Coordinates of C-alpha atoms in Angstrom, one line a residue:
X1317 CA 7.3 70.5 -31.5
X1318 CA 9.9 67.9 -32.1
X1319 CA 13.2 68.2 -30.4
X1320 CA 15.8 70.4 -32.0
X1321 CA 19.0 68.7 -33.1
X1322 CA 22.0 70.8 -32.0
X1323 CA 23.8 72.6 -34.8
X1324 CA 27.4 71.9 -35.0
X1325 CA 29.6 74.9 -34.5
X1326 CA 31.0 76.1 -37.8
X1327 CA 34.1 78.1 -37.1
X1328 CA 34.9 81.0 -39.4
X1329 CA 37.1 84.0 -39.3
X1330 CA 35.7 87.5 -39.1
X1331 CA 36.3 90.6 -37.0
X1332 CA 33.8 89.6 -34.4
X1333 CA 35.4 86.2 -33.8
X1334 CA 38.8 87.9 -33.8
X1335 CA 37.7 90.2 -31.0
X1336 CA 36.3 87.4 -29.0
X1337 CA 39.4 85.3 -29.5
X1338 CA 41.6 88.2 -28.4
X1339 CA 39.4 88.9 -25.3
X1340 CA 39.7 85.3 -24.2
X1341 CA 43.5 85.0 -24.9
X1342 CA 44.2 88.3 -23.1
X1343 CA 42.1 87.4 -20.1
X1344 CA 39.7 90.4 -20.5
X1345 CA 36.9 87.8 -20.7
X1346 CA 36.8 84.4 -19.2
X1347 CA 33.7 83.3 -21.0
X1348 CA 31.5 84.3 -23.9
X1349 CA 27.9 85.2 -23.3
X1350 CA 25.9 86.7 -26.2
X1351 CA 22.2 87.5 -26.7
X1352 CA 19.6 87.8 -29.4
X1353 CA 17.2 90.6 -28.3
X1354 CA 14.2 90.8 -30.7
X1355 CA 11.2 93.1 -30.2
X1356 CA 8.0 91.1 -30.2
X1357 CA 6.2 93.4 -32.6
X1358 CA 6.4 91.4 -35.7
X1359 CA 7.8 88.2 -37.3
X1360 CA 11.5 87.7 -37.7
X1361 CA 13.0 88.1 -41.2
X1362 CA 16.1 86.8 -43.0
X1363 CA 18.2 89.6 -41.6
X1364 CA 17.4 88.4 -38.1
X1365 CA 18.4 84.9 -39.3
X1366 CA 21.9 86.3 -40.0
X1367 CA 22.0 87.8 -36.5
X1368 CA 20.7 84.6 -34.9
X1369 CA 23.4 82.5 -36.7
X1370 CA 26.1 84.9 -35.6
X1371 CA 25.1 85.3 -31.9
X1372 CA 24.3 81.6 -31.3
X1373 CA 27.1 80.5 -33.6
X1374 CA 29.9 82.4 -31.8
X1375 CA 28.6 81.4 -28.4
X1376 CA 28.7 77.7 -29.4
X1377 CA 32.1 78.0 -31.1
X1378 CA 33.8 79.5 -28.0
X1379 CA 32.0 77.3 -25.5
X1380 CA 29.7 80.0 -24.2
X1381 CA 25.9 80.6 -24.3
X1382 CA 23.5 82.8 -26.0
X1383 CA 20.4 84.3 -24.4
X1384 CA 17.1 84.9 -26.0
X1385 CA 15.7 88.2 -24.6
X1386 CA 12.5 89.8 -25.7
X1387 CA 12.7 93.6 -25.8
X1388 CA 9.2 94.1 -24.6
X1389 CA 9.3 97.8 -23.7
X1390 CA 6.5 99.0 -25.9
X1391 CA 3.3 97.3 -24.8
X1392 CA 1.1 98.8 -27.6
X1393 CA 2.9 96.9 -30.3
X1394 CA 3.6 93.6 -28.6
X1395 CA 1.6 90.4 -29.0
X1396 CA 2.0 86.8 -27.8
X1397 CA 1.7 85.7 -31.4
X1398 CA 5.0 87.4 -32.2
X1399 CA 6.7 85.9 -29.1
X1400 CA 5.6 82.4 -30.1
X1401 CA 6.7 82.9 -33.7
X1402 CA 10.1 84.2 -32.7
X1403 CA 10.7 81.2 -30.4
X1404 CA 9.6 78.8 -33.1
X1405 CA 11.8 80.4 -35.7
X1406 CA 15.0 80.3 -33.6
X1407 CA 14.4 76.7 -32.8
X1408 CA 13.7 75.8 -36.4
X1409 CA 17.0 77.4 -37.4
X1410 CA 18.6 74.9 -35.2
X1411 CA 19.4 76.9 -32.1
X1412 CA 18.3 76.7 -28.5
X1413 CA 18.7 79.1 -25.6
X1414 CA 18.1 76.4 -22.9
X1415 CA 17.1 78.0 -19.6
X1416 CA 18.2 81.4 -20.7
X1417 CA 14.9 83.0 -21.8
X1418 CA 14.5 86.5 -20.6
X1419 CA 12.4 89.6 -21.1
X1420 CA 13.3 93.3 -20.6
X1421 CA 10.1 93.5 -18.5
X1422 CA 11.8 91.1 -16.0
X1423 CA 14.0 94.1 -15.2
X1424 CA 11.5 96.9 -15.0
X1425 CA 11.9 97.4 -11.2
X1426 CA 15.7 97.4 -11.4
X1427 CA 15.7 99.8 -14.4
X1428 CA 13.4 102.1 -12.5
X1429 CA 15.7 102.0 -9.5
X1430 CA 18.7 102.9 -11.7
X1431 CA 16.7 105.8 -13.2
X1432 CA 16.2 107.2 -9.7
X1433 CA 20.0 106.7 -9.2
X1434 CA 20.7 109.0 -12.1
X1435 CA 18.3 111.6 -10.8
X1436 CA 19.9 111.5 -7.4
X1437 CA 23.3 111.9 -9.0
X1438 CA 22.1 115.0 -10.9
X1439 CA 22.3 113.1 -14.2
X1440 CA 18.6 112.9 -15.1
X1441 CA 15.6 115.2 -15.0
X1442 CA 11.9 115.3 -15.7
X1443 CA 11.1 117.4 -18.8
X1444 CA 7.6 118.8 -19.4
X1445 CA 8.2 119.7 -23.0
X1446 CA 6.2 117.9 -25.7
X1447 CA 7.7 115.4 -28.0
X1448 CA 7.6 118.0 -30.8
X1449 CA 9.4 120.6 -28.6
X1450 CA 12.1 118.1 -27.6
X1451 CA 12.7 117.2 -31.2
X1452 CA 12.8 120.9 -32.2
X1453 CA 15.4 121.7 -29.6
X1454 CA 17.6 118.8 -30.2
X1455 CA 19.6 120.5 -32.9
X1456 CA 21.0 119.2 -36.1
X1457 CA 24.2 117.5 -37.2
X1458 CA 25.8 120.9 -37.6
X1459 CA 24.1 122.9 -34.8
X1460 CA 24.0 122.1 -31.1
X1461 CA 20.8 121.5 -29.2
X1462 CA 19.1 123.9 -26.8
X1463 CA 18.8 123.2 -23.1
X1464 CA 15.3 122.4 -21.9
X1465 CA 13.9 125.0 -19.6
X1466 CA 13.3 122.2 -17.1
X1467 CA 16.9 120.9 -17.2
X1468 CA 18.0 122.4 -13.9
X1469 CA 15.2 121.3 -11.7
X1470 CA 16.3 120.2 -8.3
X1471 CA 16.9 116.5 -7.5
X1472 CA 14.0 116.6 -5.0
X1473 CA 11.6 118.0 -7.6
X1474 CA 12.7 115.5 -10.2
X1475 CA 12.3 112.6 -7.9
X1476 CA 8.9 113.8 -6.8
X1477 CA 7.7 114.2 -10.4
X1478 CA 9.2 110.9 -11.6
X1479 CA 7.6 109.0 -8.7
X1480 CA 4.3 110.7 -9.6
X1481 CA 4.8 109.7 -13.2
X1482 CA 5.1 106.1 -12.0
X1483 CA 2.0 106.5 -9.9
X1484 CA -0.1 107.4 -12.9
X1485 CA -0.8 111.0 -12.1
X1486 CA -0.1 112.4 -15.5
X1487 CA -1.5 111.6 -19.0
X1488 CA 0.4 110.2 -21.9
X1489 CA 3.0 112.7 -23.3
X1490 CA 2.8 115.1 -20.3
X1491 CA 6.3 114.4 -19.1
X1492 CA 9.4 112.4 -19.9
X1493 CA 12.5 111.5 -18.0
X1494 CA 15.7 112.5 -19.8
X1495 CA 19.4 111.8 -19.1
X1496 CA 21.4 115.0 -18.5
X1497 CA 24.5 114.5 -20.7
X1498 CA 25.4 117.2 -23.3
X1499 CA 23.1 119.1 -25.5
X1500 CA 26.1 120.4 -27.6
X1501 CA 27.5 116.9 -28.2
X1502 CA 28.4 116.1 -31.8
X1503 CA 26.5 112.8 -31.3
X1504 CA 22.8 113.6 -31.2
X1505 CA 22.2 110.4 -29.2
X1506 CA 24.0 112.1 -26.3
X1507 CA 21.8 115.2 -26.3
X1508 CA 19.8 114.4 -23.2
X1509 CA 18.1 111.3 -24.6
X1510 CA 14.7 110.2 -23.3
X1511 CA 14.8 107.4 -20.7
X1512 CA 11.2 107.0 -19.7
X1513 CA 7.9 108.0 -21.3
X1514 CA 4.4 107.9 -19.9
X1515 CA 2.2 105.2 -21.6
X1516 CA -1.0 104.1 -20.0
X1517 CA -1.3 100.7 -21.7
X1518 CA -1.8 97.1 -20.7
X1519 CA 1.5 95.1 -20.9
X1520 CA 1.3 91.5 -22.0
X1521 CA 3.4 90.3 -19.1
X1522 CA 3.2 93.0 -16.4
X1523 CA -0.4 94.0 -16.9
X1524 CA -1.3 97.4 -15.6
X1525 CA 1.6 97.5 -13.0
X1526 CA 3.4 100.2 -15.0
X1527 CA 2.3 103.3 -16.8
X1528 CA 5.9 104.4 -17.6
X1529 CA 8.2 102.4 -19.9
X1530 CA 11.9 102.6 -20.5
X1531 CA 13.4 103.5 -23.9
X1532 CA 15.2 100.9 -25.9
X1533 CA 18.5 102.7 -25.3
X1534 CA 18.1 102.7 -21.6
X1535 CA 16.8 99.2 -21.3
X1536 CA 19.1 97.4 -23.7
X1537 CA 22.6 97.9 -22.2
X1538 CA 21.4 97.6 -18.6
X1539 CA 19.6 94.3 -19.5
X1540 CA 22.9 93.1 -21.0
X1541 CA 24.7 94.0 -17.8
X1542 CA 22.2 92.2 -15.6
X1543 CA 22.6 89.1 -17.7
X1544 CA 26.4 89.4 -17.7
X1545 CA 26.5 89.6 -21.5
X1546 CA 30.1 89.8 -22.6
X1547 CA 29.7 90.7 -26.3
X1548 CA 26.6 92.7 -27.2
X1549 CA 26.5 92.2 -31.0
X1550 CA 24.2 94.4 -33.0
X1551 CA 23.8 95.9 -36.5
X1552 CA 25.6 98.9 -37.8
X1553 CA 22.8 101.4 -37.3
X1554 CA 23.4 101.2 -33.6
X1555 CA 27.1 102.3 -33.9
X1556 CA 26.2 105.9 -33.1
X1557 CA 24.3 104.7 -30.0
X1558 CA 27.4 102.9 -28.6
X1559 CA 28.6 106.1 -26.7
X1560 CA 25.3 106.3 -25.0
X1561 CA 25.4 102.5 -24.2
X1562 CA 28.8 103.1 -22.6
X1563 CA 27.6 106.2 -20.8
X1564 CA 24.9 104.3 -19.0
X1565 CA 27.2 101.4 -18.1
X1566 CA 29.8 103.9 -16.7
X1567 CA 27.2 105.9 -14.7
X1568 CA 25.2 103.2 -13.1
X1569 CA 26.1 100.5 -10.5
X1570 CA 25.6 97.7 -12.9
X1571 CA 26.8 94.1 -12.0
X1572 CA 28.9 93.7 -15.2
X1573 CA 30.3 95.8 -18.1
X1574 CA 29.4 94.4 -21.5
X1575 CA 30.8 95.9 -24.7
X1576 CA 28.8 96.6 -27.8
X1577 CA 30.1 95.6 -31.3
X1578 CA 28.4 96.4 -34.6
X1579 CA 28.3 94.5 -37.9
X1580 CA 26.7 95.2 -41.2
X1581 CA 23.0 94.5 -41.5
X1582 CA 21.8 92.3 -44.3
X1583 CA 20.5 93.9 -47.5
X1584 CA 19.4 91.6 -50.4
X1585 CA 18.3 92.6 -53.9
X1586 CA 14.6 92.3 -54.6
X1587 CA 13.8 92.4 -50.8
X1588 CA 12.7 95.0 -48.3
X1589 CA 13.6 94.1 -44.7
X1590 CA 12.1 97.1 -43.1
X1591 CA 9.8 95.9 -40.3
X1592 CA 7.5 98.9 -40.9
X1593 CA 7.1 97.9 -44.6
X1594 CA 6.6 94.2 -43.8
X1595 CA 3.9 95.2 -41.3
X1596 CA 2.2 97.3 -43.9
X1597 CA 2.3 94.5 -46.4
X1598 CA 0.5 92.3 -43.9
X1599 CA -2.0 94.9 -42.6
X1600 CA -3.0 96.3 -46.0
X1601 CA -3.4 92.8 -47.5
X1602 CA -0.7 93.0 -50.1
X1603 CA 0.2 89.5 -48.9
X1604 CA -1.8 86.8 -47.0
X1605 CA 0.0 87.3 -43.7
X1606 CA 3.4 87.1 -42.1
X1607 CA 3.9 83.5 -43.3
X1608 CA 3.1 84.3 -46.9
X1609 CA 5.8 82.4 -48.9
X1610 CA 6.6 85.6 -50.7
X1611 CA 7.6 87.4 -47.5
X1612 CA 11.3 87.4 -46.4
X1613 CA 10.2 86.3 -42.9
X1614 CA 11.7 83.2 -41.6
X1615 CA 8.2 81.8 -41.3
X1616 CA 7.5 82.6 -44.9
X1617 CA 10.7 81.0 -46.1
X1618 CA 9.9 77.9 -44.1
X1619 CA 6.4 77.7 -45.5
X1620 CA 7.9 78.0 -49.0
X1621 CA 10.1 74.9 -48.2
X1622 CA 13.4 76.6 -47.7
X1623 CA 15.4 74.4 -45.3
X1624 CA 17.0 75.8 -42.2
X1625 CA 20.4 74.5 -43.3
X1626 CA 20.2 76.7 -46.4
X1627 CA 19.7 79.8 -44.3
X1628 CA 22.6 78.8 -42.1
X1629 CA 24.8 78.2 -45.1
X1630 CA 23.7 81.5 -46.6
X1631 CA 24.7 83.3 -43.4
X1632 CA 28.0 81.6 -43.4
X1633 CA 28.7 82.3 -47.0
X1634 CA 28.0 86.1 -46.8
X1635 CA 30.1 86.4 -43.7
X1636 CA 30.3 89.2 -41.2
X1637 CA 31.4 92.6 -42.4
X1638 CA 31.9 96.1 -40.9
X1639 CA 30.5 98.0 -43.9
X1640 CA 27.0 97.8 -45.3
X1641 CA 26.6 96.2 -48.8
X1642 CA 23.9 94.5 -50.9
X1643 CA 23.9 90.8 -51.4
X1644 CA 22.6 89.4 -54.7
X1645 CA 19.4 87.4 -54.3
X1646 CA 20.9 84.7 -56.5
X1647 CA 23.4 84.0 -53.7
X1648 CA 20.5 83.1 -51.4
X1649 CA 19.0 81.0 -54.2
X1650 CA 22.3 79.2 -54.7
X1651 CA 22.4 78.3 -51.0
X1652 CA 18.8 76.9 -51.2
X1653 CA 19.4 74.9 -54.4
X1654 CA 22.7 73.6 -53.1
X1655 CA 21.1 72.1 -50.0
X1656 CA 17.9 70.9 -51.7
X1657 CA 19.9 69.3 -54.6
X1658 CA 21.6 67.2 -52.0
X1659 CA 18.7 66.4 -49.7
X1660 CA 15.4 66.6 -51.6
X1661 CA 13.9 63.4 -53.0
X1662 CA 12.8 63.4 -56.7
X1663 CA 9.2 63.0 -57.8
X1664 CA 7.2 63.6 -61.0
X1665 CA 4.5 66.2 -61.3
X1666 CA 2.8 67.7 -64.4
X1667 CA 1.8 71.3 -63.7
X1668 CA -0.1 72.0 -66.9
X1669 CA -1.3 68.6 -68.1
X1670 CA -1.8 67.4 -71.7
X1671 CA -3.4 64.0 -72.1
X1672 CA -1.5 61.4 -74.1
X1673 CA -3.1 58.1 -75.3
X1674 CA -0.6 55.4 -76.2
X1675 CA -2.6 53.6 -78.9
X1676 CA -0.6 50.4 -79.1
X1677 CA -0.6 49.9 -75.3
X1678 CA -3.3 47.3 -74.4
X1679 CA -6.4 48.8 -72.9
X1680 CA -7.1 47.9 -69.3
X1681 CA -3.4 46.9 -68.8
X1682 CA -0.9 48.6 -66.5
X1683 CA 2.5 47.8 -65.1
X1684 CA 4.8 48.8 -62.3
X1685 CA 8.0 50.6 -62.9
X1686 CA 10.8 51.4 -60.5
X1687 CA 12.1 54.9 -60.0
X1688 CA 15.1 56.1 -58.0
X1689 CA 14.3 58.6 -55.3
X1690 CA 17.7 60.4 -55.5
X1691 CA 20.3 60.0 -58.3
X1692 CA 23.2 60.7 -56.0
X1693 CA 22.0 59.0 -52.8
X1694 CA 21.2 55.3 -53.0
X1695 CA 20.2 55.2 -49.3
X1696 CA 17.1 57.1 -50.2
X1697 CA 15.9 54.0 -52.1
X1698 CA 13.3 53.6 -54.9
X1699 CA 9.6 54.0 -55.4
X1700 CA 7.0 52.3 -57.7
X1701 CA 5.3 54.1 -60.6
X1702 CA 2.2 52.8 -62.5
X1703 CA 2.3 53.0 -66.2
X1704 CA -0.7 52.5 -68.4
X1705 CA -2.3 53.5 -71.8
X1706 CA -3.3 57.0 -70.7
X1707 CA -0.8 59.4 -69.2
X1708 CA -0.3 63.2 -68.8
X1709 CA 2.7 65.1 -70.0
X1710 CA 3.6 68.8 -69.6
X1711 CA 1.8 70.9 -72.1
X1712 CA 4.9 72.9 -72.9
X1713 CA 6.7 69.7 -73.7
X1714 CA 4.8 69.6 -77.0
X1715 CA 5.0 71.8 -80.0
X1716 CA 3.0 71.1 -83.1
X1717 CA 5.4 73.1 -85.2
X1718 CA 8.6 72.9 -83.3
X1719 CA 10.9 75.9 -83.2
X1720 CA 14.6 75.5 -83.8
X1721 CA 16.3 73.8 -80.8
X1722 CA 13.1 72.2 -79.5
X1723 CA 13.6 68.5 -79.1
X1724 CA 10.6 67.4 -77.1
X1725 CA 7.3 66.0 -78.4
X1726 CA 6.1 67.0 -81.8
X1727 CA 4.4 65.1 -84.6
X1728 CA 6.5 62.2 -85.8
X1729 CA 9.2 62.7 -83.1
X1730 CA 10.3 60.1 -80.6
X1731 CA 11.2 61.0 -77.0
X1732 CA 11.9 59.1 -73.8
X1733 CA 9.5 59.0 -70.9
X1734 CA 11.4 59.2 -67.6
X1735 CA 11.8 55.7 -66.1
X1736 CA 9.5 54.2 -68.8
X1737 CA 9.5 53.9 -72.6
X1738 CA 10.2 55.7 -75.9
X1739 CA 7.0 57.1 -77.4
X1740 CA 6.4 58.7 -80.7
X1741 CA 3.6 61.3 -81.4
X1742 CA 1.3 60.1 -84.2
X1743 CA -1.7 62.4 -84.1
X1744 CA -2.8 65.7 -82.6
X1745 CA -6.4 66.0 -81.3
X1746 CA -7.9 69.5 -81.1
X1747 CA -11.1 71.0 -79.8
X1748 CA -13.5 73.2 -81.7
X1749 CA -11.4 76.3 -80.9
X1750 CA -8.3 74.7 -82.3
X1751 CA -6.6 74.1 -78.9
X1752 CA -4.6 70.9 -78.6
X1753 CA -6.4 68.6 -76.1
X1754 CA -4.9 65.2 -76.6
X1755 CA -1.9 63.5 -78.3
X1756 CA -2.1 60.0 -79.9
X1757 CA 1.2 58.2 -79.6
X1758 CA 2.8 54.8 -79.9
X1759 CA 5.4 53.3 -77.7
X1760 CA 8.2 50.8 -78.2
X1761 CA 7.8 48.0 -75.7
X1762 CA 11.5 47.1 -76.1
X1763 CA 12.6 50.3 -74.5
X1764 CA 11.3 49.7 -71.0
X1765 CA 13.5 51.5 -68.5
X1766 CA 14.5 54.1 -71.0
X1767 CA 17.0 52.5 -73.3
X1768 CA 16.7 51.0 -76.8
X1769 CA 18.2 47.6 -77.5
X1770 CA 19.3 48.7 -80.9
X1771 CA 21.2 51.6 -79.4
X1772 CA 19.2 54.4 -81.0
X1773 CA 19.2 57.7 -79.2
X1774 CA 16.6 60.3 -78.5
X1775 CA 17.3 63.9 -77.8
X1776 CA 14.8 64.5 -75.0
X1777 CA 13.5 62.9 -71.8
X1778 CA 10.2 64.2 -70.5
X1779 CA 8.4 63.5 -67.2
X1780 CA 4.8 62.2 -67.0
X1781 CA 2.2 60.8 -64.6
X1782 CA -0.4 58.1 -65.1
X1783 CA -3.9 59.4 -65.8
X1784 CA -5.4 56.6 -63.8
X1785 CA -3.7 57.0 -60.5
X1786 CA -2.2 60.5 -60.5
X1787 CA -3.7 62.8 -57.9
X1788 CA -4.9 66.4 -58.4
X1789 CA -3.3 69.4 -56.7
X1790 CA -3.2 73.1 -56.6
X1791 CA 0.3 74.4 -57.2
X1792 CA 1.3 77.9 -56.2
X1793 CA 4.3 79.2 -58.2
X1794 CA 6.0 82.0 -56.2
X1795 CA 8.2 84.6 -57.7
X1796 CA 9.9 87.7 -56.3
X1797 CA 7.5 89.9 -54.4
X1798 CA 9.2 93.0 -55.9
X1799 CA 10.1 93.6 -59.5
X1800 CA 12.7 96.3 -58.7
X1801 CA 16.1 94.9 -57.6
X1802 CA 16.4 97.8 -55.2
X1803 CA 12.9 98.5 -53.8
X1804 CA 12.7 101.2 -51.2
X1805 CA 10.5 101.6 -48.2
X1806 CA 9.2 104.9 -49.6
X1807 CA 7.9 103.4 -52.9
X1808 CA 7.6 99.8 -52.1
X1809 CA 3.9 99.6 -53.3
X1810 CA 5.0 100.8 -56.8
X1811 CA 7.7 98.2 -56.9
X1812 CA 5.5 95.2 -56.2
X1813 CA 5.5 92.4 -58.8
X1814 CA 2.0 91.7 -60.1
X1815 CA 3.3 88.2 -61.2
X1816 CA 4.6 87.3 -57.7
X1817 CA 2.1 84.4 -57.5
X1818 CA 0.6 82.1 -60.2
X1819 CA -1.9 79.6 -59.0
X1820 CA -2.2 76.4 -61.1
X1821 CA -5.4 74.5 -60.2
X1822 CA -5.2 71.5 -62.5
X1823 CA -1.8 69.9 -61.7
X1824 CA -1.4 66.2 -61.5
X1825 CA 1.1 64.5 -59.2
X1826 CA 2.4 61.0 -58.7
X1827 CA 0.6 59.3 -55.8
X1828 CA 3.6 59.2 -53.4
X1829 CA 3.4 63.0 -53.1
X1830 CA 0.3 62.7 -51.0
X1831 CA 2.5 61.6 -48.1
X1832 CA 5.1 64.3 -48.1
X1833 CA 5.1 66.3 -44.8
X1834 CA 4.1 70.0 -44.9
X1835 CA 7.1 72.3 -45.6
X1836 CA 9.4 69.4 -46.7
X1837 CA 10.6 70.2 -50.1
X1838 CA 10.9 67.6 -52.9
X1839 CA 12.1 68.1 -56.4
X1840 CA 9.5 67.9 -59.2
X1841 CA 11.8 66.5 -61.9
X1842 CA 12.6 69.1 -64.6
X1843 CA 10.4 71.7 -62.7
X1844 CA 12.0 72.8 -59.5
X1845 CA 11.6 72.3 -55.8
X1846 CA 8.2 72.2 -54.2
X1847 CA 6.7 71.5 -50.8
X1848 CA 3.2 70.9 -49.4
X1849 CA 1.6 74.0 -47.9
X1850 CA -0.1 74.3 -44.6
X1851 CA -3.4 74.7 -46.5
X1852 CA -3.0 71.2 -47.9
X1853 CA -5.6 68.6 -47.0
X1854 CA -6.2 64.9 -48.0
X1855 CA -7.8 65.0 -51.4
X1856 CA -7.1 68.7 -51.8
X1857 CA -3.3 69.0 -51.9
X1858 CA -1.6 72.3 -52.2
X1859 CA 2.1 72.6 -53.1
X1860 CA 4.3 75.7 -53.0
X1861 CA 7.2 76.2 -55.3
X1862 CA 10.3 76.7 -53.2
X1863 CA 12.7 77.6 -56.1
X1864 CA 13.3 76.7 -59.7
X1865 CA 16.1 74.5 -60.9
X1866 CA 18.1 77.1 -62.8
X1867 CA 21.3 78.1 -61.0
X1868 CA 22.4 81.4 -62.5
X1869 CA 24.4 82.5 -59.5
X1870 CA 26.7 79.5 -59.8
X1871 CA 27.2 80.5 -63.5
X1872 CA 28.1 84.0 -62.5
X1873 CA 30.6 82.7 -60.0
X1874 CA 32.2 80.5 -62.7
X1875 CA 30.5 77.3 -61.5
X1876 CA 29.2 76.4 -64.9

């Protein structure tokens, strides 16, 4: 992997930054240490991108550091593939954790010791109830829970049983360790939460050393404390867990006292960001994998050609809020188009070719034309195009009987070929079924470069490629995976868009597109932004559509 260029800090104002600023100015904190703590049980999605940008961003802005810590407390769902993909995604977004890469499993021995500390203090006990019994006795939002019959075991008995749990004497589900807090608490998270469960499973990093594993709630805050995290920033669904987070910090001899702060998670129209749903999409073959360009995963967006800068700009644009809301998909599209319009070079490609024979152009002759790579960036230079008697144009750029408002090719009408000449359609050739298979045209040799010496104007400019040297390609046109703007995890299968992928097998591209790196987007003029797919091979090119050219969100915002 190539070296990651550091991302410049982009200071903004929001309540998280205000808290950090106040902590530093008051002396409550002398440095800023944040963390991004993903579970390695799936690929990261665009919601994680928002969190990555926030945690790494504020650390950079305030001269601190951000740790990458894998929450690997559930060995049955964790795989090295996910760890590798998470590291790759964070780096691709433009961030680096340096030497600060950690795993919750690094702290298993310390966490176990702290669990014994709670037992010895009379604040934890071993419960023999089943998972169903614990759930049934936990109570509701309006009714208190019921004490476990094992809640008042002696310290000695609890220590003995917990140590035997660690030694592997009991089967899965036979016992758990619970904190002894308050079964009548208005916050259900404080009703004697489970700290450890028995799980005889091989762990990717610790092997078979452990058969009991800590809960997320128990491991998370203590891992923060071990790493001296100052601001533990998480999404709003963890707000009700904060009293438990604080209870552990106050009741354990931890080396530091981090604070948890919550912000609104990302919700976007036409997307489902539930990891459970994303996993189901992959495992039940609704998509081709975690990196399918229709997926909202960072890997899927990258494969589709979305630049990292666009995701960072999107995260900056939507900001950091305290209340959950839904972001319009067009706002993400706007961020992608804005970056690609500025950075992507232009090329010509015909997705649905229609052959054109220019009858008055000499047979066997060709010429070289010059085309600008980017209309607003002269530093990107120019490229050469070959023009000859036979070319391809887009099939939809021709109508035999033009409708009102159609100004492109039709019988007797003159149009401009981009970077080339004016041509006029003289004859339409059809096959036995009546389908148009070829156009016979003439060109004006005085209009080379696209302008007429006599000053006459045409109403349309169309793109084209040479029949002789254009190259074939498969083009995958991706649309929204869901047709419902508000798909739900419960009914996601019903909301899937059957037109989320259209595969075009007969596209023709200008030759320079053979050299574009995988995942680097270019603009197909008049078509949209596309990038080579990882499936692409010499002689068998595959391009993915990143996004079309239309910018409806800008219009909604009054941008024209």
